[in-house]
CSV table of C-alpha atoms and ligand atoms in Angstrom, one decimal:
chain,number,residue,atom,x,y,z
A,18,UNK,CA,-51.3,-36.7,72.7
A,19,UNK,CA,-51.2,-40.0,74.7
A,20,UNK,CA,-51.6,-38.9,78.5
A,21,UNK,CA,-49.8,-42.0,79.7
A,22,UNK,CA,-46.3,-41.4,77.8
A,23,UNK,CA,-43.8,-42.9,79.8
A,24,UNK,CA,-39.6,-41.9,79.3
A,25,UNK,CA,-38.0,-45.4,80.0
A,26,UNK,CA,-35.1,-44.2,82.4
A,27,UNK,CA,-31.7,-46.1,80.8
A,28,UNK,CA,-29.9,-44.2,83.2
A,29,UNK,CA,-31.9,-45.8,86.0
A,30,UNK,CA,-32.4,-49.3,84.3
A,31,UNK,CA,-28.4,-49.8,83.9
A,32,UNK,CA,-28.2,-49.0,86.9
A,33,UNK,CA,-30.6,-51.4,88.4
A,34,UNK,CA,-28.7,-53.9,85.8
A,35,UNK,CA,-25.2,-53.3,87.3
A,36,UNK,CA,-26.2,-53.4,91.0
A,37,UNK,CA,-27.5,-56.8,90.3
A,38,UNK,CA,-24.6,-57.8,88.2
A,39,UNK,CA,-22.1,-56.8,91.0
A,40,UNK,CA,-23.8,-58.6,93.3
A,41,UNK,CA,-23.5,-61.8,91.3
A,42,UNK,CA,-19.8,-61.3,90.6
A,43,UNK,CA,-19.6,-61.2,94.5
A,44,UNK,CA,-21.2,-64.7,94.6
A,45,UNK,CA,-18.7,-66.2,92.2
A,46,UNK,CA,-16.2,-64.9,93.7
A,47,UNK,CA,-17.1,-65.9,97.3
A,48,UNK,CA,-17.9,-69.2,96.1
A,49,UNK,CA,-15.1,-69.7,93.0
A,50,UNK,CA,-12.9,-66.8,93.9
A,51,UNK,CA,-12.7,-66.2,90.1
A,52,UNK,CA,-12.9,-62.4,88.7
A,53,UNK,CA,-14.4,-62.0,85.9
A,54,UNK,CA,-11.9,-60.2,83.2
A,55,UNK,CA,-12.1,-58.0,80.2
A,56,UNK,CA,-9.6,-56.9,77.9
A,57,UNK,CA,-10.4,-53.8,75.6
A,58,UNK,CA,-7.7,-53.0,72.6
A,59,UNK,CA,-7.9,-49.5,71.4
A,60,UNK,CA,-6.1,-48.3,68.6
A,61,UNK,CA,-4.9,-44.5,68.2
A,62,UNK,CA,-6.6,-41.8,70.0
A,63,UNK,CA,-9.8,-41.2,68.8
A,64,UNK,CA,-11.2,-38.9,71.4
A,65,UNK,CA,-14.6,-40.5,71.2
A,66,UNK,CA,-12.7,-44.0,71.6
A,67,UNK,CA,-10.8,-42.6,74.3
A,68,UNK,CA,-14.0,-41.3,76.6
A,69,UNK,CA,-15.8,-44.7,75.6
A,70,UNK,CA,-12.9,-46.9,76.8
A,71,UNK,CA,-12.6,-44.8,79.8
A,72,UNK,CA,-16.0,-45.6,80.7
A,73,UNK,CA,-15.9,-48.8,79.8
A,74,UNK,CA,-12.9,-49.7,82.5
A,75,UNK,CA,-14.5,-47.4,85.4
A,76,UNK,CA,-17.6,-49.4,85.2
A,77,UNK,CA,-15.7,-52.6,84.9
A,78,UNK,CA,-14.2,-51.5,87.9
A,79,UNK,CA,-17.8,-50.5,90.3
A,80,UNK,CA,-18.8,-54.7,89.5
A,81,UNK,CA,-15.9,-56.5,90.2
A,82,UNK,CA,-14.6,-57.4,86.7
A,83,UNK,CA,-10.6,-56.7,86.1
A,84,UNK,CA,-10.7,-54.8,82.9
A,85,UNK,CA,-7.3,-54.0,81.3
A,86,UNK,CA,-7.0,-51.3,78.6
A,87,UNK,CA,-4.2,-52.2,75.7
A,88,UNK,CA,-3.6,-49.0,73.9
A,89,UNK,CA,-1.7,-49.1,70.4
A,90,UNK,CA,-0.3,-46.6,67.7
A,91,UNK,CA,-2.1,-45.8,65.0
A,92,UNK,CA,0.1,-47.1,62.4
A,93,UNK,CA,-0.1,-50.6,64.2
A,94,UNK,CA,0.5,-53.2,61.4
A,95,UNK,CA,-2.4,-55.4,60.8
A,96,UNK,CA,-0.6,-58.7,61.9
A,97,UNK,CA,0.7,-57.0,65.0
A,98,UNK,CA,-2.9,-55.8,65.8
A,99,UNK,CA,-3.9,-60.2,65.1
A,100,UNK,CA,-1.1,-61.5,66.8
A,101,UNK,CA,-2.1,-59.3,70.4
A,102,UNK,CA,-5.7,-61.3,69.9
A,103,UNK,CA,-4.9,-64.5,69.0
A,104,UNK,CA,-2.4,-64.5,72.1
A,105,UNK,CA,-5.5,-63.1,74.3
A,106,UNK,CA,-7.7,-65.7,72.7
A,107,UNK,CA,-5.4,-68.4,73.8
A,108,UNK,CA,-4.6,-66.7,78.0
A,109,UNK,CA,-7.0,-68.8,79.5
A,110,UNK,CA,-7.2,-65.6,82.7
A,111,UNK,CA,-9.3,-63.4,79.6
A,112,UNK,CA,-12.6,-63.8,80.1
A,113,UNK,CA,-13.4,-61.0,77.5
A,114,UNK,CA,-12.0,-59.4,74.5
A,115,UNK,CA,-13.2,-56.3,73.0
A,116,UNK,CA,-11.7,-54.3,69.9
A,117,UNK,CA,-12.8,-51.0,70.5
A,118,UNK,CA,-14.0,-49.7,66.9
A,119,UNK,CA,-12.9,-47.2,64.4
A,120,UNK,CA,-9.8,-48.9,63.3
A,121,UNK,CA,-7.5,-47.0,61.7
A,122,UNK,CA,-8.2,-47.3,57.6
A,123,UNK,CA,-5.4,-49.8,57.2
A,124,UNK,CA,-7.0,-52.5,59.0
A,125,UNK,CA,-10.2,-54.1,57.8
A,126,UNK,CA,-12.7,-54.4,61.1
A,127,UNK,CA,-14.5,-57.1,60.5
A,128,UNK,CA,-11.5,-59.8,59.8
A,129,UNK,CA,-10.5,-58.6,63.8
A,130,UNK,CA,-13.9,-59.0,64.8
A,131,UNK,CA,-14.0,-62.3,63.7
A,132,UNK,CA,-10.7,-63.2,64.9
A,133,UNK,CA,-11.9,-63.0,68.6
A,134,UNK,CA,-12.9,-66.4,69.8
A,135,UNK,CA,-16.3,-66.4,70.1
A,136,UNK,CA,-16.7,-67.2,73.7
A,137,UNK,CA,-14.9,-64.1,74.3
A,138,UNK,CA,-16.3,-61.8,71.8
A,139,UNK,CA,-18.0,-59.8,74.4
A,140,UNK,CA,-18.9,-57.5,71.5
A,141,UNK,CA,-21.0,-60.0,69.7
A,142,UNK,CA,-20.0,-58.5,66.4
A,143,UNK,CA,-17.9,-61.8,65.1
A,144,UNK,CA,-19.9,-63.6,62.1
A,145,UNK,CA,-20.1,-66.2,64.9
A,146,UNK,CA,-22.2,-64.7,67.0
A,147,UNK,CA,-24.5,-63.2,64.4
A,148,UNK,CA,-24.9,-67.0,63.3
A,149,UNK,CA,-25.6,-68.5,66.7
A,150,UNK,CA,-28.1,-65.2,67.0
A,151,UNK,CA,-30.0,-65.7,63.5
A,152,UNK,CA,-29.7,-69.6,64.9
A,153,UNK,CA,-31.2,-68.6,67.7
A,154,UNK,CA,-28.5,-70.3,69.5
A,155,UNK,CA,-28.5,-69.9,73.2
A,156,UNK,CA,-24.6,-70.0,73.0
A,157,UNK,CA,-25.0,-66.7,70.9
A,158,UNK,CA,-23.5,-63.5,72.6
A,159,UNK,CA,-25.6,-60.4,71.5
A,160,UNK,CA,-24.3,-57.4,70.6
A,161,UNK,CA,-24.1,-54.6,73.8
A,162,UNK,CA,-26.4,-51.7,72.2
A,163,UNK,CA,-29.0,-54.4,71.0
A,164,UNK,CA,-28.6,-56.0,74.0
A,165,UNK,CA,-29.7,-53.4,76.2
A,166,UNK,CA,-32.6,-52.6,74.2
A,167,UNK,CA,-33.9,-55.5,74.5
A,168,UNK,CA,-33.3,-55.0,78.5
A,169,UNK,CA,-35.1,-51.5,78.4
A,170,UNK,CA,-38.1,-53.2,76.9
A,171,UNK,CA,-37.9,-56.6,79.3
A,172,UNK,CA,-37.7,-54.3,82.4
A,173,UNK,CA,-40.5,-51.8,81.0
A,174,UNK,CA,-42.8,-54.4,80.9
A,175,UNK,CA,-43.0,-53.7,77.4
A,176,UNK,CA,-44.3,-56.7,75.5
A,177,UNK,CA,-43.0,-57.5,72.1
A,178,UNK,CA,-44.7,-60.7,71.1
A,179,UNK,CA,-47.0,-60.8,68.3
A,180,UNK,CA,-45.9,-57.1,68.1
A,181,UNK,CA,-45.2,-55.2,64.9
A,182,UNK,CA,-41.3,-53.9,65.5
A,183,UNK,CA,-39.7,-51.4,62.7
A,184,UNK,CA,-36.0,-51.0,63.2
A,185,UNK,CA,-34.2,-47.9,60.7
A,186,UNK,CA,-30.5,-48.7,59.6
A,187,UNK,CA,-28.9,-51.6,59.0
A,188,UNK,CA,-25.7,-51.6,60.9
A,189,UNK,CA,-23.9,-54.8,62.2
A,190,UNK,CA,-23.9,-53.1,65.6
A,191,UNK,CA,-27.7,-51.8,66.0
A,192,UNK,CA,-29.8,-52.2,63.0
A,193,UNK,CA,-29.0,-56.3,62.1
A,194,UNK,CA,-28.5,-57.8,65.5
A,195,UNK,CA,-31.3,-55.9,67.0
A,196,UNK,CA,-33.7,-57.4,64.3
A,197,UNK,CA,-32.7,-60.7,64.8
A,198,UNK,CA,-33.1,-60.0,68.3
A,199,UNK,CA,-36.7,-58.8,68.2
A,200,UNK,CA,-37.4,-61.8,65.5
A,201,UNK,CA,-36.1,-64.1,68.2
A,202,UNK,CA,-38.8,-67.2,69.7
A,203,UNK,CA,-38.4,-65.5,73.0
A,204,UNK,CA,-39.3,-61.5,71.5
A,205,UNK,CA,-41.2,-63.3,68.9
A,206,UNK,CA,-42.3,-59.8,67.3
A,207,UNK,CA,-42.7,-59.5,63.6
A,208,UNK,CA,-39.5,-57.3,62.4
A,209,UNK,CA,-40.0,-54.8,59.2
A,210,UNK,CA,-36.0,-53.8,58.7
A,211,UNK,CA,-35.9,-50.3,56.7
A,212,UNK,CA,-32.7,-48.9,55.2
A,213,UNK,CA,-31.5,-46.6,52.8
A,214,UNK,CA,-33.3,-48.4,49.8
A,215,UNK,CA,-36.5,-48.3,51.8
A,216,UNK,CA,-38.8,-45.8,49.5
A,217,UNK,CA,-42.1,-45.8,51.7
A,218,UNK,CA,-40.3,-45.3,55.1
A,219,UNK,CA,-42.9,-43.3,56.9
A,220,UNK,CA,-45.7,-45.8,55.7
A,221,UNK,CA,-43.9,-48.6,57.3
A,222,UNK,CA,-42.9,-46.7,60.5
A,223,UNK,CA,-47.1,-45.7,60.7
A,224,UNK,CA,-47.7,-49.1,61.0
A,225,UNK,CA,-45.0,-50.0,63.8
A,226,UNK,CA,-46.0,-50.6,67.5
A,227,UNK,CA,-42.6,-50.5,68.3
A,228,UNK,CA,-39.6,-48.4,66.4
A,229,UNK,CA,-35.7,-48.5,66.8
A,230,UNK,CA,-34.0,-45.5,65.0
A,231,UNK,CA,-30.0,-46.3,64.6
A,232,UNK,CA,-29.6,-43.9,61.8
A,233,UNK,CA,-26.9,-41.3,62.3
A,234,UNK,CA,-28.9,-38.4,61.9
A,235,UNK,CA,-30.0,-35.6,64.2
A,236,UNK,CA,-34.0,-35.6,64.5
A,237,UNK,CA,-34.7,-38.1,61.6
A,238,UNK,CA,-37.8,-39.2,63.1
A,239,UNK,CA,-40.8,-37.0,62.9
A,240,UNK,CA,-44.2,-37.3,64.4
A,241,UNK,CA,-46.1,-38.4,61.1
A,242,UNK,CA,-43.7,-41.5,61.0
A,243,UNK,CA,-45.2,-42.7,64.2
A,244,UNK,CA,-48.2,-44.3,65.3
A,245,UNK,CA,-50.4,-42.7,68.2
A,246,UNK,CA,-49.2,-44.9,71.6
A,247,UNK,CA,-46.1,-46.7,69.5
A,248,UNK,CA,-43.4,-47.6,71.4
A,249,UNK,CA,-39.8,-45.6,70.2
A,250,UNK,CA,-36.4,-46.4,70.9
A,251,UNK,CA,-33.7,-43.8,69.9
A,252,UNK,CA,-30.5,-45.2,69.1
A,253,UNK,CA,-28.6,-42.3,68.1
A,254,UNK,CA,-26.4,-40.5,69.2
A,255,UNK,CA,-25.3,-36.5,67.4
A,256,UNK,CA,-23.9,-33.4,67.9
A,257,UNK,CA,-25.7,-30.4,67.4
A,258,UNK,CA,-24.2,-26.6,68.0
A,259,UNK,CA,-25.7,-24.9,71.2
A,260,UNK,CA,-24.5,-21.7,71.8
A,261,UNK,CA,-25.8,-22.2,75.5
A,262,UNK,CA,-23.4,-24.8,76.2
A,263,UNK,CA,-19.3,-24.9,77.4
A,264,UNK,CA,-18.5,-27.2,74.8
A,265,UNK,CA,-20.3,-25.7,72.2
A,266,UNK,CA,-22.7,-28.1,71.5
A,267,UNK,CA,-25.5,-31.0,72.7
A,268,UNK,CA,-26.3,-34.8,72.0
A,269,UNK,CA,-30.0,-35.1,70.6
A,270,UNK,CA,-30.7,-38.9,69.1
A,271,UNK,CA,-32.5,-40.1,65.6
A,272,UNK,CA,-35.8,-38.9,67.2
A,273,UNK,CA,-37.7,-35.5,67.2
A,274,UNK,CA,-38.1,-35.9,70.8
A,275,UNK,CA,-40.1,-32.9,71.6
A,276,UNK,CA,-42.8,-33.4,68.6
A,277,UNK,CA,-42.7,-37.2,68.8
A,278,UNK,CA,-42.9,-37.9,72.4
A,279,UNK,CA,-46.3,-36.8,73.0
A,280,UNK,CA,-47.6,-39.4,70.6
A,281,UNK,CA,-45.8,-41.9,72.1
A,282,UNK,CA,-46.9,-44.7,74.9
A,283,UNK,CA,-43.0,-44.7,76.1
A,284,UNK,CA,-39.5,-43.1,74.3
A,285,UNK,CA,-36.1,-43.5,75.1
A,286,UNK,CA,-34.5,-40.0,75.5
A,287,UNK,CA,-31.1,-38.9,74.2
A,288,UNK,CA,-29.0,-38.7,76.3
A,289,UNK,CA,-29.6,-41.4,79.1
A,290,UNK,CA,-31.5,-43.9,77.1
A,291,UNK,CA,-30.1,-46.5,75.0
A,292,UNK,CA,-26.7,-45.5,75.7
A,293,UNK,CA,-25.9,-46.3,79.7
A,294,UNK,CA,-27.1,-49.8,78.7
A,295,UNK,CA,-24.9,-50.8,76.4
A,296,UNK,CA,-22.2,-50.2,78.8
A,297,UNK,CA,-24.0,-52.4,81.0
A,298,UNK,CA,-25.0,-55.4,79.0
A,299,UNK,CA,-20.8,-55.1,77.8
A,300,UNK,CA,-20.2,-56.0,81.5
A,301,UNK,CA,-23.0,-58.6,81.7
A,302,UNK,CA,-21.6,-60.2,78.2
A,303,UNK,CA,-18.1,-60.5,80.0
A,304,UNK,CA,-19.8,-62.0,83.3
A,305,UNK,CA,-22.0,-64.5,81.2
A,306,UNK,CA,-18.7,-65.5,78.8
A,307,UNK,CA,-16.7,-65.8,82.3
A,308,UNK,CA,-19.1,-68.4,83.7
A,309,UNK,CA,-19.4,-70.2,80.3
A,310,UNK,CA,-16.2,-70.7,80.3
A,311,UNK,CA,-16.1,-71.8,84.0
A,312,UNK,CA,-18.4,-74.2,83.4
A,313,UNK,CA,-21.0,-72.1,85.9
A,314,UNK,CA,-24.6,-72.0,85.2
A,315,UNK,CA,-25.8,-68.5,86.1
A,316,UNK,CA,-28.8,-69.2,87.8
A,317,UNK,CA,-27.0,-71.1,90.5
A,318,UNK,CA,-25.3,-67.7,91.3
A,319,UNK,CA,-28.7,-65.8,91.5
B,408,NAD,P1,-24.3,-46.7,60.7
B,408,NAD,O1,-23.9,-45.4,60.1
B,408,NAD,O2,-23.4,-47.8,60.7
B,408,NAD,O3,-25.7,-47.2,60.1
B,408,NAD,C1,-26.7,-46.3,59.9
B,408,NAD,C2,-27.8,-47.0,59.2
B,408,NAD,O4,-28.9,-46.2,59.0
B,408,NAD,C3,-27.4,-47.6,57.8
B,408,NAD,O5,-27.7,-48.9,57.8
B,408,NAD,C4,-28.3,-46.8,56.8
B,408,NAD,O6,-28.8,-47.7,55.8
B,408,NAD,C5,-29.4,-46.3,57.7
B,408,NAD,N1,-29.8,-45.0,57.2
B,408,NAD,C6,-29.1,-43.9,57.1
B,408,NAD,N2,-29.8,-42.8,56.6
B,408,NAD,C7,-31.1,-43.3,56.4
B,408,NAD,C8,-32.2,-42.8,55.8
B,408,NAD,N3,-32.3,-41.5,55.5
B,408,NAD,N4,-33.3,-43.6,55.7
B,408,NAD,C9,-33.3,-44.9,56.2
B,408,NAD,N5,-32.2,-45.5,56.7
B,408,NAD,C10,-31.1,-44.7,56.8
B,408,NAD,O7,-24.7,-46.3,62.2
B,408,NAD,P2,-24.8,-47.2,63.6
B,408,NAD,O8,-23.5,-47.6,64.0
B,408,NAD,O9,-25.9,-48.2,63.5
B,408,NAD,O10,-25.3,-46.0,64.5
B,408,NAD,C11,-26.5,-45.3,64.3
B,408,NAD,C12,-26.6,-44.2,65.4
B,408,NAD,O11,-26.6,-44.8,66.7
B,408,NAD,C13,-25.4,-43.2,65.5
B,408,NAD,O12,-25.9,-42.0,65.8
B,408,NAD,C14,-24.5,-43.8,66.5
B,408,NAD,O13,-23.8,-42.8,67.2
B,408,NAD,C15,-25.6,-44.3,67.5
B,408,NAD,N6,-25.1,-45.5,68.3
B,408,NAD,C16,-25.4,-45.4,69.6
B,408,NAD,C17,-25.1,-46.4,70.5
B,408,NAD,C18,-25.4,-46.3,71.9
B,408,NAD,O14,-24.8,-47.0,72.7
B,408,NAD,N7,-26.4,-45.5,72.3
B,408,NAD,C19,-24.4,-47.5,70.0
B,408,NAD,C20,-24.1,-47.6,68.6
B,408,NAD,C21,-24.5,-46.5,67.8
C-alpha cells in the first residue's frame, strides 16, 4: 500500500480546462468578435457515435464555439463523404473539422482523416499531424485523448522528465500519439511502447514509473504489472454486466482499479478520468486551430 495514492479528478481537471478556455474565447471575441467553429460529420447512427457527438456539441456550446453536427446515411458513397470535407476545408468560417469515427465498412478511415486540412484536423489523426508530432513540430495538433493525458499529468504536478513511461496498445488514437507525446523535448520521458507482440509485458510494465493502458479490455492490468508508487493512467473504456444497474451494465477501464490502486502514487479512475478530457482538449484543439488560422498568438489572449 502507498498511503499517499492520489485519484487525479478528469472530471474536475476538464472542468478547470473549459472554464479557462471559455473565458479565452470571451477575449477573442470581445477583442476580434470571431467565434471559434467546429464542424463534426457523423455517419449512420452508431448509438455510441450518437451520445459522443451529442456531447461533443453541448460542450461546444458551454465555451463559446459554434459547433455544427452534419449527419449522413450509412450507405453514403465514399466520394460524397470527400466532397462534404474538401468543401469544409475550403469555407474559410470552419475553424474545425472532425469525422466522427467508426465509418461505415465501405469507407476506408484513414484516407478521410487525412483529407482534412491539417490546420483543421482538430482530431489530430491525419498522417500530418502525426508527422509534425514525431517532428516535434509546434504546428502539430495532438490527438484529443492523448492530449488530455498529457493535461492530467501537467495539472497533477506529475513530472515526466527523465521518467520511465510504458504505454499498452498501439492505436493511432491513444497508444502511437501518446508515445510520441511522452517522447516529446518538453515530456522528455523515456517511452517503452508494448503491443500485442510484446511477450514480457508484465516485466516491462514492473519497471514503468508511469503506465498508459489503451487496450480494450476489461481489468487487463493487474497489480503484479505495476510498480509500488507508479503513476497509472486508464484509457479504457468497457462494458461489463451489473445486475444492480438500469441499464444492465457498468464502465470499468484497462485497470484492476480496486487491486491496483493501492499500489499506486496516483490512478485515473474509470469513469471520470481520461475520458472528460478528451472532450476538452477537442474544444481547445478547435480554439488553438481558430487563432492559427487568425493569425492570433494565444498568449496575447491569456
Ligand atoms: P484499439 O483496439 O484500436 O487498440 C488496442 C491496442 O491494444 C492495440 O494496439 C493492441 O495491440 C493492444 N492490445 C490489445 N490486447 C493486448 C494485450 N493482450 N496485450 C498487449 N497489448 C494489447 O483501441 P483504442 O482505440 O486505442 O482504445 C483502447 C481503449 O481505450 C478502449 O477501451 C477504448 O474504448 C478506450 N478509449 C477511450 C477514450 C477516452 O476518451 N477515454 C478514447 C479512445 C479510446
Amino acid at each position: 500500500m502507498v498511503a499517499t495514492m492520489q485519484l487525479i479528478d478528469g472530471n474536475e481537471i476538464s472542468k478547470q480546462t473549459l472554464a479557462e478556455l471559455r473565458e479565452k474565447i470571451g477575449r477573442l471575441f470581445a477583442r476580434e468578435k470571431i467565434v471559434p467553429s467546429l464542424v463534426v460529420l457523423r455517419v449512420g447512427d452508431d448509438p455510441a457515435s450518437v451520445s459522443y457527438v451529442k456531447k461533443k456539441e453541448k460542450t461546444a456550446a458551454e465555451v463559446g464555439i459554434k459547433g455544427t453536427v452534419k449527419v449522413f446515411p450509412p450507405d453514403i458513397s465514399r466520394e460524397e463523404l470527400a466532397r462534404e470535407i474538401v468543401a469544409l476545408n475550403a469555407d474559410a468560417g470552419v475553424n474545425g473539422i472532425l469525422v466522427q469515427a467508426p465509418l461505415p465498412p465501405h469507407i476506408d478511415e484513414k484516407s478521410m482523416f487525412n483529407l482534412v486540412r491539417p490546420e483543421k484536423d482538430v482530431d489530430g489523426f491525419s498522417e500530418t499531424n502525426l508527422g509534425r508530432l514525431a517532428q516535434d513540430l509546434p504546428s502539430a495538433i495532438a490527438a484529443c485523448t492523448p492530449a488530455g493525458i498529457i493535461e492530467l499529468l501537467r495539472r497533477s504536478r506529475i513530472e515526466t522528465a527523465g521518467k520511465h513511461a510504458v504505454v499498452i496498445g498501439r492505436s493511432l488514437i491513444v497508444g502511437k500519439p501518446i508515445s510520441l507525446l511522452l517522447l516529446s523535448k518538453k515530456s522528455n520521458a523515456t517511452v517503452t511502447l508494448c503491443h500485442t507482440g510484446t511477450t514480457n509485458l508484465a516485466e516491462i510494465s514492473r519497471q514503468a514509473d508511469i503506465i498508459v493502458v489503451a487496450v480494450g479490455h476489461a481489468k487487463f492490468l493487474k497489480k503484479e504489472m505495476v510498480k509500488p508508487g507508479a503513476v497509472v493512467i486508464d484509457v479504457g473504456i468497457n462494458r461489463i454486466p451489473d445486475a444492480t444497474k438500469k441499464s444492465g451494465f457498468r464502465l470499468v477501464g484497462d485497470v484492476d482499479f480496486d487491486e491496483v490502486a493501492p499500489r499506486c502514487s496516483h490512478i485515473t479512475p474509470v469513469p471520470g478520468g481520461v475520458g472528460p478530457m478528451t472532450v476538452a482538449m477537442l474544444m481547445r484543439n478547435t480554439f488553438l486551430a481558430c487563432c492559427r488560422q487568425n493569425g492570433i498568438a494565444e498568449e496575447s489572449l491569456l
